[in-house]
Amino acid sequence: MSDNKVVLNYGGNSYEYPIVESTLGDRGIDISKLRDQTGLITLDLGYKNTGATISEITYLDGDKGELYYRGYPIEQIADKSNFTEVMYLLLHGELPTQDQFSKFEAGIKNYNYIADEMKRLIDVFPRSAHPMGVLSSLTSALTAFNPKAVDVNSPSDLDHAAEMLIAKFSHLCAWTYRKKLGLPINHGDNSLNYVENFYRMCFRRPNEEFHLDPVVVGALDKLLILHADHEQNCSTSTVRMVGSAHTGLFASVSAGISALWGPLHGGANQAVIEMLEMIEQDGGDVAKYVEKAKNKDDNFRLMGFGHRVYKNFDPRATIIKKAADDILNSLGIEDKALDIAMQLERVALEDEYFVSRKLYPNVDFYSGIIYRALGIPTEMFTVMFALGRLPGWISQWKEMRLHNDPIGRPRQVYQGAQKRDYIAMNAR
Ligand code: CMC
């Protein structure tokens, strides 16, 4: 017995697999020789027990409800930092000095416009198109206007690619918003910071003077920070997987956007509001929907509840719940959806089904209420998530390439037909 290796007894032989140490949390069994030595592979549907990589970016402890960006607890970051600084931290590993911050911000502002041809691309989408589909397509299309592949051996090339995507992506997110509302599209304004600039690009009306509301800017900044990275979630794993084939940064991120769109992942923020509206329109009977969620013959799930990793509480949800209260109060908005959300939370948290399965409100449960208070259409909520998650995707892509991770290529346990001979159609 030793705690630095695992011994597998199989077929009369004994095999040893080393433990890979961590600085915090799960240690891993290195099974890279397993198949060669034993002819066996591991099977772990949904990768619930599988470490896909070694990373230094984000740590989360699902039992304790802890989340750290590069070692800094999310509560401190959300309270004291700003989104631009968080982007730098995730990308470079350390908090910036004033000089590093200014250079980073200037690097982003250097790319604060988009090629005019991109406007023609967005024009051809129908207004009814879902903003996430538009965003994913436009992100992929950006490659056409920036055809030079990133040289991952050049730190300055990596920095420029990240800064370029960060700048241009905020335009694409704002443009999908303008498209949805039928408003003309804008370029950025370099006198503003990143979040202010995004806010202005979204909300400035063609014939009105524009005022930055500090409450709205503060709320957006906090939401973006809380979504900035979350280690190996579905969309980030997608970005890493696509990038592992040495696919370019923009195309890899475009794939991540599609993964994020799903209602079990980032699309849950849209699904939560739709669910709360449905409950309200149906008379507000919260208990009825809690029963539906528990019924195994009913496909209904309580959206915004549960998490693959958090089995105690989602620390982001705690911060967002408080922010939602503050923002509704300061904007003087009363939202019936918030009342229903609070009732739902109360009923579910006292119910044995949710308690025994450790199902708690997640980050998406309250974020939609804030977006709604800011006047953002429901279909745009996941785009907001994508803007927040962008620095995480880029940092993870960069780390994967710098660590020279091999191409992602899982195996399978095949249970299909055995070898058989083709039968001509007239003989079937
Ligand atoms: N409502 C009702 N039952 C649920 C829910 C829910 N929201 N979530 C999980 N369960 C039940 C599930 O039916 C299963 O029950 P049983 O053990 O009796 O079969 C048990 O809890 C475990 O669920 P699971 O699906 O095996 O857990 P998972 O880790 O595979 O899924 C999840 C995690 C987030 C996909 C899931 O909890 C879910 O579908 N939640 C609703 C969608 C949602 O809010 N997603 C946002 C996640 S946070 C933001 C992000 O990551 O993007």
PDB file of N, CA, C and O in Angstrom, residues 27-95:
ATOM      1  N   ARG A  27      -6.536  14.607  -6.674  1.00  0.00           N
ATOM      2  CA  ARG A  27      -5.314  14.088  -7.275  1.00  0.00           C
ATOM      3  C   ARG A  27      -5.744  13.102  -8.365  1.00  0.00           C
ATOM      4  O   ARG A  27      -6.859  12.601  -8.336  1.00  0.00           O
ATOM      5  N   GLY A  28      -4.884  12.836  -9.302  1.00  0.00           N
ATOM      6  CA  GLY A  28      -5.285  11.969 -10.418  1.00  0.00           C
ATOM      7  C   GLY A  28      -4.477  10.685 -10.479  1.00  0.00           C
ATOM      8  O   GLY A  28      -3.330  10.652 -10.023  1.00  0.00           O
ATOM      9  N   ILE A  29      -5.081   9.617 -11.007  1.00  0.00           N
ATOM     10  CA  ILE A  29      -4.324   8.394 -11.293  1.00  0.00           C
ATOM     11  C   ILE A  29      -3.876   8.490 -12.754  1.00  0.00           C
ATOM     12  O   ILE A  29      -4.723   8.641 -13.644  1.00  0.00           O
ATOM     13  N   ASP A  30      -2.584   8.421 -12.980  1.00  0.00           N
ATOM     14  CA  ASP A  30      -2.082   8.491 -14.360  1.00  0.00           C
ATOM     15  C   ASP A  30      -2.213   7.103 -14.988  1.00  0.00           C
ATOM     16  O   ASP A  30      -1.428   6.201 -14.709  1.00  0.00           O
ATOM     17  N   ILE A  31      -3.231   6.957 -15.860  1.00  0.00           N
ATOM     18  CA  ILE A  31      -3.482   5.646 -16.463  1.00  0.00           C
ATOM     19  C   ILE A  31      -3.030   5.618 -17.926  1.00  0.00           C
ATOM     20  O   ILE A  31      -3.528   4.818 -18.713  1.00  0.00           O
ATOM     21  N   SER A  32      -2.083   6.491 -18.267  1.00  0.00           N
ATOM     22  CA  SER A  32      -1.720   6.581 -19.690  1.00  0.00           C
ATOM     23  C   SER A  32      -1.162   5.255 -20.248  1.00  0.00           C
ATOM     24  O   SER A  32      -1.209   5.032 -21.453  1.00  0.00           O
ATOM     25  N   LYS A  33      -0.662   4.357 -19.367  1.00  0.00           N
ATOM     26  CA  LYS A  33      -0.130   3.078 -19.870  1.00  0.00           C
ATOM     27  C   LYS A  33      -1.159   1.949 -19.746  1.00  0.00           C
ATOM     28  O   LYS A  33      -0.877   0.793 -20.057  1.00  0.00           O
ATOM     29  N   LEU A  34      -2.356   2.270 -19.242  1.00  0.00           N
ATOM     30  CA  LEU A  34      -3.351   1.225 -18.915  1.00  0.00           C
ATOM     31  C   LEU A  34      -3.673   0.316 -20.097  1.00  0.00           C
ATOM     32  O   LEU A  34      -3.619  -0.907 -19.991  1.00  0.00           O
ATOM     33  N   ARG A  35      -3.994   0.922 -21.235  1.00  0.00           N
ATOM     34  CA  ARG A  35      -4.442   0.115 -22.372  1.00  0.00           C
ATOM     35  C   ARG A  35      -3.308  -0.749 -22.918  1.00  0.00           C
ATOM     36  O   ARG A  35      -3.490  -1.933 -23.207  1.00  0.00           O
ATOM     37  N   ASP A  36      -2.125  -0.139 -23.024  1.00  0.00           N
ATOM     38  CA  ASP A  36      -0.977  -0.903 -23.525  1.00  0.00           C
ATOM     39  C   ASP A  36      -0.676  -2.094 -22.613  1.00  0.00           C
ATOM     40  O   ASP A  36      -0.368  -3.182 -23.085  1.00  0.00           O
ATOM     41  N   GLN A  37      -0.789  -1.882 -21.307  1.00  0.00           N
ATOM     42  CA  GLN A  37      -0.395  -2.944 -20.378  1.00  0.00           C
ATOM     43  C   GLN A  37      -1.476  -4.001 -20.166  1.00  0.00           C
ATOM     44  O   GLN A  37      -1.178  -5.173 -19.987  1.00  0.00           O
ATOM     45  N   THR A  38      -2.753  -3.564 -20.182  1.00  0.00           N
ATOM     46  CA  THR A  38      -3.821  -4.498 -19.778  1.00  0.00           C
ATOM     47  C   THR A  38      -4.829  -4.787 -20.894  1.00  0.00           C
ATOM     48  O   THR A  38      -5.634  -5.702 -20.762  1.00  0.00           O
ATOM     49  N   GLY A  39      -4.834  -3.972 -21.944  1.00  0.00           N
ATOM     50  CA  GLY A  39      -5.866  -4.131 -22.975  1.00  0.00           C
ATOM     51  C   GLY A  39      -7.202  -3.549 -22.543  1.00  0.00           C
ATOM     52  O   GLY A  39      -8.208  -3.691 -23.256  1.00  0.00           O
ATOM     53  N   LEU A  40      -7.242  -2.897 -21.412  1.00  0.00           N
ATOM     54  CA  LEU A  40      -8.488  -2.289 -20.910  1.00  0.00           C
ATOM     55  C   LEU A  40      -8.469  -0.782 -21.138  1.00  0.00           C
ATOM     56  O   LEU A  40      -7.398  -0.169 -21.181  1.00  0.00           O
ATOM     57  N   ILE A  41      -9.667  -0.206 -21.247  1.00  0.00           N
ATOM     58  CA  ILE A  41      -9.771   1.258 -21.192  1.00  0.00           C
ATOM     59  C   ILE A  41     -10.711   1.614 -20.029  1.00  0.00           C
ATOM     60  O   ILE A  41     -11.386   0.731 -19.494  1.00  0.00           O
ATOM     61  N   THR A  42     -10.745   2.879 -19.652  1.00  0.00           N
ATOM     62  CA  THR A  42     -11.702   3.306 -18.617  1.00  0.00           C
ATOM     63  C   THR A  42     -12.987   3.758 -19.306  1.00  0.00           C
ATOM     64  O   THR A  42     -12.951   4.214 -20.449  1.00  0.00           O
ATOM     65  N   LEU A  43     -14.109   3.641 -18.616  1.00  0.00           N
ATOM     66  CA  LEU A  43     -15.387   4.129 -19.153  1.00  0.00           C
ATOM     67  C   LEU A  43     -15.986   5.060 -18.118  1.00  0.00           C
ATOM     68  O   LEU A  43     -16.227   4.659 -16.979  1.00  0.00           O
ATOM     69  N   ASP A  44     -16.200   6.318 -18.489  1.00  0.00           N
ATOM     70  CA  ASP A  44     -16.652   7.324 -17.528  1.00  0.00           C
ATOM     71  C   ASP A  44     -17.569   8.300 -18.264  1.00  0.00           C
ATOM     72  O   ASP A  44     -17.148   9.386 -18.665  1.00  0.00           O
ATOM     73  N   LEU A  45     -18.845   7.889 -18.424  1.00  0.00           N
ATOM     74  CA  LEU A  45     -19.785   8.709 -19.201  1.00  0.00           C
ATOM     75  C   LEU A  45     -19.912  10.090 -18.571  1.00  0.00           C
ATOM     76  O   LEU A  45     -20.046  10.218 -17.351  1.00  0.00           O
ATOM     77  N   GLY A  46     -19.871  11.103 -19.396  1.00  0.00           N
ATOM     78  CA  GLY A  46     -19.962  12.485 -18.906  1.00  0.00           C
ATOM     79  C   GLY A  46     -18.695  12.935 -18.194  1.00  0.00           C
ATOM     80  O   GLY A  46     -18.681  13.998 -17.588  1.00  0.00           O
ATOM     81  N   TYR A  47     -17.643  12.127 -18.261  1.00  0.00           N
ATOM     82  CA  TYR A  47     -16.339  12.460 -17.645  1.00  0.00           C
ATOM     83  C   TYR A  47     -16.460  12.854 -16.174  1.00  0.00           C
ATOM     84  O   TYR A  47     -15.781  13.758 -15.708  1.00  0.00           O
ATOM     85  N   LYS A  48     -17.369  12.172 -15.452  1.00  0.00           N
ATOM     86  CA  LYS A  48     -17.607  12.598 -14.064  1.00  0.00           C
ATOM     87  C   LYS A  48     -16.388  12.375 -13.162  1.00  0.00           C
ATOM     88  O   LYS A  48     -16.261  13.001 -12.121  1.00  0.00           O
ATOM     89  N   ASN A  49     -15.519  11.444 -13.538  1.00  0.00           N
ATOM     90  CA  ASN A  49     -14.328  11.144 -12.716  1.00  0.00           C
ATOM     91  C   ASN A  49     -13.042  11.299 -13.506  1.00  0.00           C
ATOM     92  O   ASN A  49     -12.010  10.783 -13.095  1.00  0.00           O
ATOM     93  N   THR A  50     -13.121  11.972 -14.646  1.00  0.00           N
ATOM     94  CA  THR A  50     -11.959  12.010 -15.524  1.00  0.00           C
ATOM     95  C   THR A  50     -11.328  13.395 -15.559  1.00  0.00           C
ATOM     96  O   THR A  50     -12.014  14.372 -15.850  1.00  0.00           O
ATOM     97  N   GLY A  51     -10.051  13.450 -15.236  1.00  0.00           N
ATOM     98  CA  GLY A  51      -9.300  14.690 -15.394  1.00  0.00           C
ATOM     99  C   GLY A  51      -8.797  14.740 -16.826  1.00  0.00           C
ATOM    100  O   GLY A  51      -8.047  13.847 -17.235  1.00  0.00           O
ATOM    101  N   ALA A  52      -9.198  15.749 -17.587  1.00  0.00           N
ATOM    102  CA  ALA A  52      -8.814  15.794 -18.998  1.00  0.00           C
ATOM    103  C   ALA A  52      -7.480  16.495 -19.192  1.00  0.00           C
ATOM    104  O   ALA A  52      -6.868  16.392 -20.253  1.00  0.00           O
ATOM    105  N   THR A  53      -7.036  17.220 -18.171  1.00  0.00           N
ATOM    106  CA  THR A  53      -5.798  17.985 -18.344  1.00  0.00           C
ATOM    107  C   THR A  53      -5.233  18.371 -16.978  1.00  0.00           C
ATOM    108  O   THR A  53      -5.870  18.136 -15.944  1.00  0.00           O
ATOM    109  N   ILE A  54      -4.049  18.957 -16.989  1.00  0.00           N
ATOM    110  CA  ILE A  54      -3.473  19.550 -15.772  1.00  0.00           C
ATOM    111  C   ILE A  54      -3.531  21.064 -15.982  1.00  0.00           C
ATOM    112  O   ILE A  54      -3.071  21.556 -17.014  1.00  0.00           O
ATOM    113  N   SER A  55      -4.138  21.772 -15.051  1.00  0.00           N
ATOM    114  CA  SER A  55      -4.346  23.205 -15.279  1.00  0.00           C
ATOM    115  C   SER A  55      -3.945  24.024 -14.057  1.00  0.00           C
ATOM    116  O   SER A  55      -3.946  23.526 -12.931  1.00  0.00           O
ATOM    117  N   GLU A  56      -3.600  25.285 -14.305  1.00  0.00           N
ATOM    118  CA  GLU A  56      -3.199  26.194 -13.211  1.00  0.00           C
ATOM    119  C   GLU A  56      -4.110  27.411 -13.149  1.00  0.00           C
ATOM    120  O   GLU A  56      -3.782  28.394 -12.495  1.00  0.00           O
ATOM    121  N   ILE A  57      -5.242  27.381 -13.842  1.00  0.00           N
ATOM    122  CA  ILE A  57      -6.016  28.620 -14.003  1.00  0.00           C
ATOM    123  C   ILE A  57      -7.068  28.792 -12.903  1.00  0.00           C
ATOM    124  O   ILE A  57      -7.050  29.769 -12.162  1.00  0.00           O
ATOM    125  N   THR A  58      -7.996  27.847 -12.806  1.00  0.00           N
ATOM    126  CA  THR A  58      -9.139  28.011 -11.896  1.00  0.00           C
ATOM    127  C   THR A  58      -9.283  26.776 -11.024  1.00  0.00           C
ATOM    128  O   THR A  58      -9.099  25.654 -11.499  1.00  0.00           O
ATOM    129  N   TYR A  59      -9.616  26.996  -9.765  1.00  0.00           N
ATOM    130  CA  TYR A  59      -9.836  25.878  -8.852  1.00  0.00           C
ATOM    131  C   TYR A  59     -11.235  26.010  -8.266  1.00  0.00           C
ATOM    132  O   TYR A  59     -11.638  27.099  -7.876  1.00  0.00           O
ATOM    133  N   LEU A  60     -11.960  24.898  -8.241  1.00  0.00           N
ATOM    134  CA  LEU A  60     -13.224  24.949  -7.508  1.00  0.00           C
ATOM    135  C   LEU A  60     -13.401  23.700  -6.674  1.00  0.00           C
ATOM    136  O   LEU A  60     -13.015  22.607  -7.075  1.00  0.00           O
ATOM    137  N   ASP A  61     -13.929  23.918  -5.474  1.00  0.00           N
ATOM    138  CA  ASP A  61     -14.224  22.817  -4.558  1.00  0.00           C
ATOM    139  C   ASP A  61     -15.738  22.753  -4.428  1.00  0.00           C
ATOM    140  O   ASP A  61     -16.358  23.627  -3.813  1.00  0.00           O
ATOM    141  N   GLY A  62     -16.328  21.726  -5.040  1.00  0.00           N
ATOM    142  CA  GLY A  62     -17.778  21.620  -5.102  1.00  0.00           C
ATOM    143  C   GLY A  62     -18.414  21.332  -3.757  1.00  0.00           C
ATOM    144  O   GLY A  62     -19.564  21.700  -3.526  1.00  0.00           O
ATOM    145  N   ASP A  63     -17.675  20.675  -2.851  1.00  0.00           N
ATOM    146  CA  ASP A  63     -18.262  20.354  -1.545  1.00  0.00           C
ATOM    147  C   ASP A  63     -18.262  21.571  -0.638  1.00  0.00           C
ATOM    148  O   ASP A  63     -19.187  21.800   0.124  1.00  0.00           O
ATOM    149  N   LYS A  64     -17.186  22.356  -0.752  1.00  0.00           N
ATOM    150  CA  LYS A  64     -17.104  23.540   0.126  1.00  0.00           C
ATOM    151  C   LYS A  64     -17.713  24.774  -0.527  1.00  0.00           C
ATOM    152  O   LYS A  64     -17.837  25.812   0.123  1.00  0.00           O
ATOM    153  N   GLY A  65     -18.034  24.701  -1.826  1.00  0.00           N
ATOM    154  CA  GLY A  65     -18.573  25.878  -2.513  1.00  0.00           C
ATOM    155  C   GLY A  65     -17.520  26.961  -2.662  1.00  0.00           C
ATOM    156  O   GLY A  65     -17.785  28.138  -2.408  1.00  0.00           O
ATOM    157  N   GLU A  66     -16.287  26.551  -3.065  1.00  0.00           N
ATOM    158  CA  GLU A  66     -15.206  27.533  -3.221  1.00  0.00           C
ATOM    159  C   GLU A  66     -14.790  27.630  -4.677  1.00  0.00           C
ATOM    160  O   GLU A  66     -14.726  26.621  -5.379  1.00  0.00           O
ATOM    161  N   LEU A  67     -14.497  28.847  -5.101  1.00  0.00           N
ATOM    162  CA  LEU A  67     -14.041  29.082  -6.477  1.00  0.00           C
ATOM    163  C   LEU A  67     -12.917  30.104  -6.438  1.00  0.00           C
ATOM    164  O   LEU A  67     -13.072  31.187  -5.862  1.00  0.00           O
ATOM    165  N   TYR A  68     -11.765  29.743  -7.013  1.00  0.00           N
ATOM    166  CA  TYR A  68     -10.604  30.648  -7.047  1.00  0.00           C
ATOM    167  C   TYR A  68     -10.180  30.867  -8.489  1.00  0.00           C
ATOM    168  O   TYR A  68     -10.067  29.907  -9.244  1.00  0.00           O
ATOM    169  N   TYR A  69      -9.913  32.115  -8.853  1.00  0.00           N
ATOM    170  CA  TYR A  69      -9.236  32.401 -10.123  1.00  0.00           C
ATOM    171  C   TYR A  69      -7.754  32.600  -9.796  1.00  0.00           C
ATOM    172  O   TYR A  69      -7.406  33.527  -9.073  1.00  0.00           O
ATOM    173  N   ARG A  70      -6.908  31.756 -10.336  1.00  0.00           N
ATOM    174  CA  ARG A  70      -5.460  31.844 -10.098  1.00  0.00           C
ATOM    175  C   ARG A  70      -5.163  31.978  -8.603  1.00  0.00           C
ATOM    176  O   ARG A  70      -4.285  32.743  -8.185  1.00  0.00           O
ATOM    177  N   GLY A  71      -5.966  31.324  -7.773  1.00  0.00           N
ATOM    178  CA  GLY A  71      -5.735  31.322  -6.331  1.00  0.00           C
ATOM    179  C   GLY A  71      -6.541  32.369  -5.568  1.00  0.00           C
ATOM    180  O   GLY A  71      -6.649  32.296  -4.346  1.00  0.00           O
ATOM    181  N   TYR A  72      -7.107  33.335  -6.245  1.00  0.00           N
ATOM    182  CA  TYR A  72      -7.855  34.403  -5.549  1.00  0.00           C
ATOM    183  C   TYR A  72      -9.334  34.023  -5.424  1.00  0.00           C
ATOM    184  O   TYR A  72      -9.989  33.732  -6.431  1.00  0.00           O
ATOM    185  N   PRO A  73      -9.885  34.026  -4.177  1.00  0.00           N
ATOM    186  CA  PRO A  73     -11.299  33.647  -3.996  1.00  0.00           C
ATOM    187  C   PRO A  73     -12.238  34.573  -4.763  1.00  0.00           C
ATOM    188  O   PRO A  73     -12.027  35.795  -4.813  1.00  0.00           O
ATOM    189  N   ILE A  74     -13.283  33.975  -5.353  1.00  0.00           N
ATOM    190  CA  ILE A  74     -14.208  34.721  -6.200  1.00  0.00           C
ATOM    191  C   ILE A  74     -14.879  35.868  -5.437  1.00  0.00           C
ATOM    192  O   ILE A  74     -15.145  36.929  -6.011  1.00  0.00           O
ATOM    193  N   GLU A  75     -15.103  35.683  -4.125  1.00  0.00           N
ATOM    194  CA  GLU A  75     -15.766  36.749  -3.353  1.00  0.00           C
ATOM    195  C   GLU A  75     -14.900  38.010  -3.350  1.00  0.00           C
ATOM    196  O   GLU A  75     -15.402  39.127  -3.489  1.00  0.00           O
ATOM    197  N   GLN A  76     -13.571  37.834  -3.168  1.00  0.00           N
ATOM    198  CA  GLN A  76     -12.672  38.994  -3.145  1.00  0.00           C
ATOM    199  C   GLN A  76     -12.571  39.622  -4.534  1.00  0.00           C
ATOM    200  O   GLN A  76     -12.575  40.848  -4.682  1.00  0.00           O
ATOM    201  N   ILE A  77     -12.503  38.750  -5.540  1.00  0.00           N
ATOM    202  CA  ILE A  77     -12.368  39.262  -6.915  1.00  0.00           C
ATOM    203  C   ILE A  77     -13.625  40.055  -7.296  1.00  0.00           C
ATOM    204  O   ILE A  77     -13.538  41.158  -7.847  1.00  0.00           O
ATOM    205  N   ALA A  78     -14.804  39.477  -6.996  1.00  0.00           N
ATOM    206  CA  ALA A  78     -16.063  40.149  -7.379  1.00  0.00           C
ATOM    207  C   ALA A  78     -16.214  41.474  -6.647  1.00  0.00           C
ATOM    208  O   ALA A  78     -16.773  42.433  -7.174  1.00  0.00           O
ATOM    209  N   ASP A  79     -15.696  41.540  -5.428  1.00  0.00           N
ATOM    210  CA  ASP A  79     -15.858  42.735  -4.615  1.00  0.00           C
ATOM    211  C   ASP A  79     -14.851  43.829  -5.003  1.00  0.00           C
ATOM    212  O   ASP A  79     -15.178  45.011  -5.049  1.00  0.00           O
ATOM    213  N   LYS A  80     -13.620  43.419  -5.307  1.00  0.00           N
ATOM    214  CA  LYS A  80     -12.547  44.421  -5.402  1.00  0.00           C
ATOM    215  C   LYS A  80     -11.993  44.651  -6.805  1.00  0.00           C
ATOM    216  O   LYS A  80     -11.341  45.656  -7.048  1.00  0.00           O
ATOM    217  N   SER A  81     -12.179  43.691  -7.706  1.00  0.00           N
ATOM    218  CA  SER A  81     -11.499  43.792  -9.002  1.00  0.00           C
ATOM    219  C   SER A  81     -12.445  44.352 -10.069  1.00  0.00           C
ATOM    220  O   SER A  81     -13.539  44.822  -9.757  1.00  0.00           O
ATOM    221  N   ASN A  82     -12.011  44.330 -11.303  1.00  0.00           N
ATOM    222  CA  ASN A  82     -12.898  44.694 -12.415  1.00  0.00           C
ATOM    223  C   ASN A  82     -12.632  43.702 -13.547  1.00  0.00           C
ATOM    224  O   ASN A  82     -11.628  42.987 -13.542  1.00  0.00           O
ATOM    225  N   PHE A  83     -13.548  43.672 -14.527  1.00  0.00           N
ATOM    226  CA  PHE A  83     -13.490  42.606 -15.536  1.00  0.00           C
ATOM    227  C   PHE A  83     -12.184  42.641 -16.338  1.00  0.00           C
ATOM    228  O   PHE A  83     -11.606  41.594 -16.641  1.00  0.00           O
ATOM    229  N   THR A  84     -11.696  43.835 -16.662  1.00  0.00           N
ATOM    230  CA  THR A  84     -10.457  43.911 -17.450  1.00  0.00           C
ATOM    231  C   THR A  84      -9.293  43.320 -16.666  1.00  0.00           C
ATOM    232  O   THR A  84      -8.474  42.560 -17.194  1.00  0.00           O
ATOM    233  N   GLU A  85      -9.239  43.648 -15.363  1.00  0.00           N
ATOM    234  CA  GLU A  85      -8.167  43.102 -14.533  1.00  0.00           C
ATOM    235  C   GLU A  85      -8.280  41.575 -14.433  1.00  0.00           C
ATOM    236  O   GLU A  85      -7.282  40.853 -14.483  1.00  0.00           O
ATOM    237  N   VAL A  86      -9.528  41.079 -14.328  1.00  0.00           N
ATOM    238  CA  VAL A  86      -9.752  39.625 -14.239  1.00  0.00           C
ATOM    239  C   VAL A  86      -9.307  38.946 -15.535  1.00  0.00           C
ATOM    240  O   VAL A  86      -8.693  37.876 -15.522  1.00  0.00           O
ATOM    241  N   MET A  87      -9.579  39.592 -16.680  1.00  0.00           N
ATOM    242  CA  MET A  87      -9.138  39.011 -17.949  1.00  0.00           C
ATOM    243  C   MET A  87      -7.613  38.880 -17.949  1.00  0.00           C
ATOM    244  O   MET A  87      -7.061  37.862 -18.357  1.00  0.00           O
ATOM    245  N   TYR A  88      -6.930  39.928 -17.471  1.00  0.00           N
ATOM    246  CA  TYR A  88      -5.464  39.887 -17.420  1.00  0.00           C
ATOM    247  C   TYR A  88      -5.002  38.763 -16.494  1.00  0.00           C
ATOM    248  O   TYR A  88      -4.112  37.978 -16.826  1.00  0.00           O
ATOM    249  N   LEU A  89      -5.630  38.688 -15.328  1.00  0.00           N
ATOM    250  CA  LEU A  89      -5.246  37.673 -14.330  1.00  0.00           C
ATOM    251  C   LEU A  89      -5.373  36.266 -14.917  1.00  0.00           C
ATOM    252  O   LEU A  89      -4.464  35.440 -14.790  1.00  0.00           O
ATOM    253  N   LEU A  90      -6.497  35.996 -15.554  1.00  0.00           N
ATOM    254  CA  LEU A  90      -6.713  34.656 -16.104  1.00  0.00           C
ATOM    255  C   LEU A  90      -5.697  34.357 -17.209  1.00  0.00           C
ATOM    256  O   LEU A  90      -5.112  33.276 -17.263  1.00  0.00           O
ATOM    257  N   LEU A  91      -5.466  35.350 -18.063  1.00  0.00           N
ATOM    258  CA  LEU A  91      -4.578  35.128 -19.212  1.00  0.00           C
ATOM    259  C   LEU A  91      -3.112  35.030 -18.809  1.00  0.00           C
ATOM    260  O   LEU A  91      -2.360  34.233 -19.370  1.00  0.00           O
ATOM    261  N   HIS A  92      -2.702  35.850 -17.818  1.00  0.00           N
ATOM    262  CA  HIS A  92      -1.265  35.941 -17.521  1.00  0.00           C
ATOM    263  C   HIS A  92      -0.884  35.315 -16.184  1.00  0.00           C
ATOM    264  O   HIS A  92       0.304  35.198 -15.890  1.00  0.00           O
ATOM    265  N   GLY A  93      -1.837  34.970 -15.368  1.00  0.00           N
ATOM    266  CA  GLY A  93      -1.518  34.233 -14.137  1.00  0.00           C
ATOM    267  C   GLY A  93      -1.314  35.092 -12.914  1.00  0.00           C
ATOM    268  O   GLY A  93      -1.308  34.578 -11.799  1.00  0.00           O
ATOM    269  N   GLU A  94      -1.088  36.389 -13.073  1.00  0.00           N
ATOM    270  CA  GLU A  94      -0.865  37.288 -11.934  1.00  0.00           C
ATOM    271  C   GLU A  94      -1.699  38.543 -12.094  1.00  0.00           C
ATOM    272  O   GLU A  94      -2.044  38.913 -13.217  1.00  0.00           O
ATOM    273  N   LEU A  95      -1.990  39.199 -10.965  1.00  0.00           N
ATOM    274  CA  LEU A  95      -2.647  40.508 -11.052  1.00  0.00           C
ATOM    275  C   LEU A  95      -1.681  41.498 -11.683  1.00  0.00           C
ATOM    276  O   LEU A  95      -0.472  41.453 -11.402  1.00  0.00           O
TER     277      LEU A  95
END
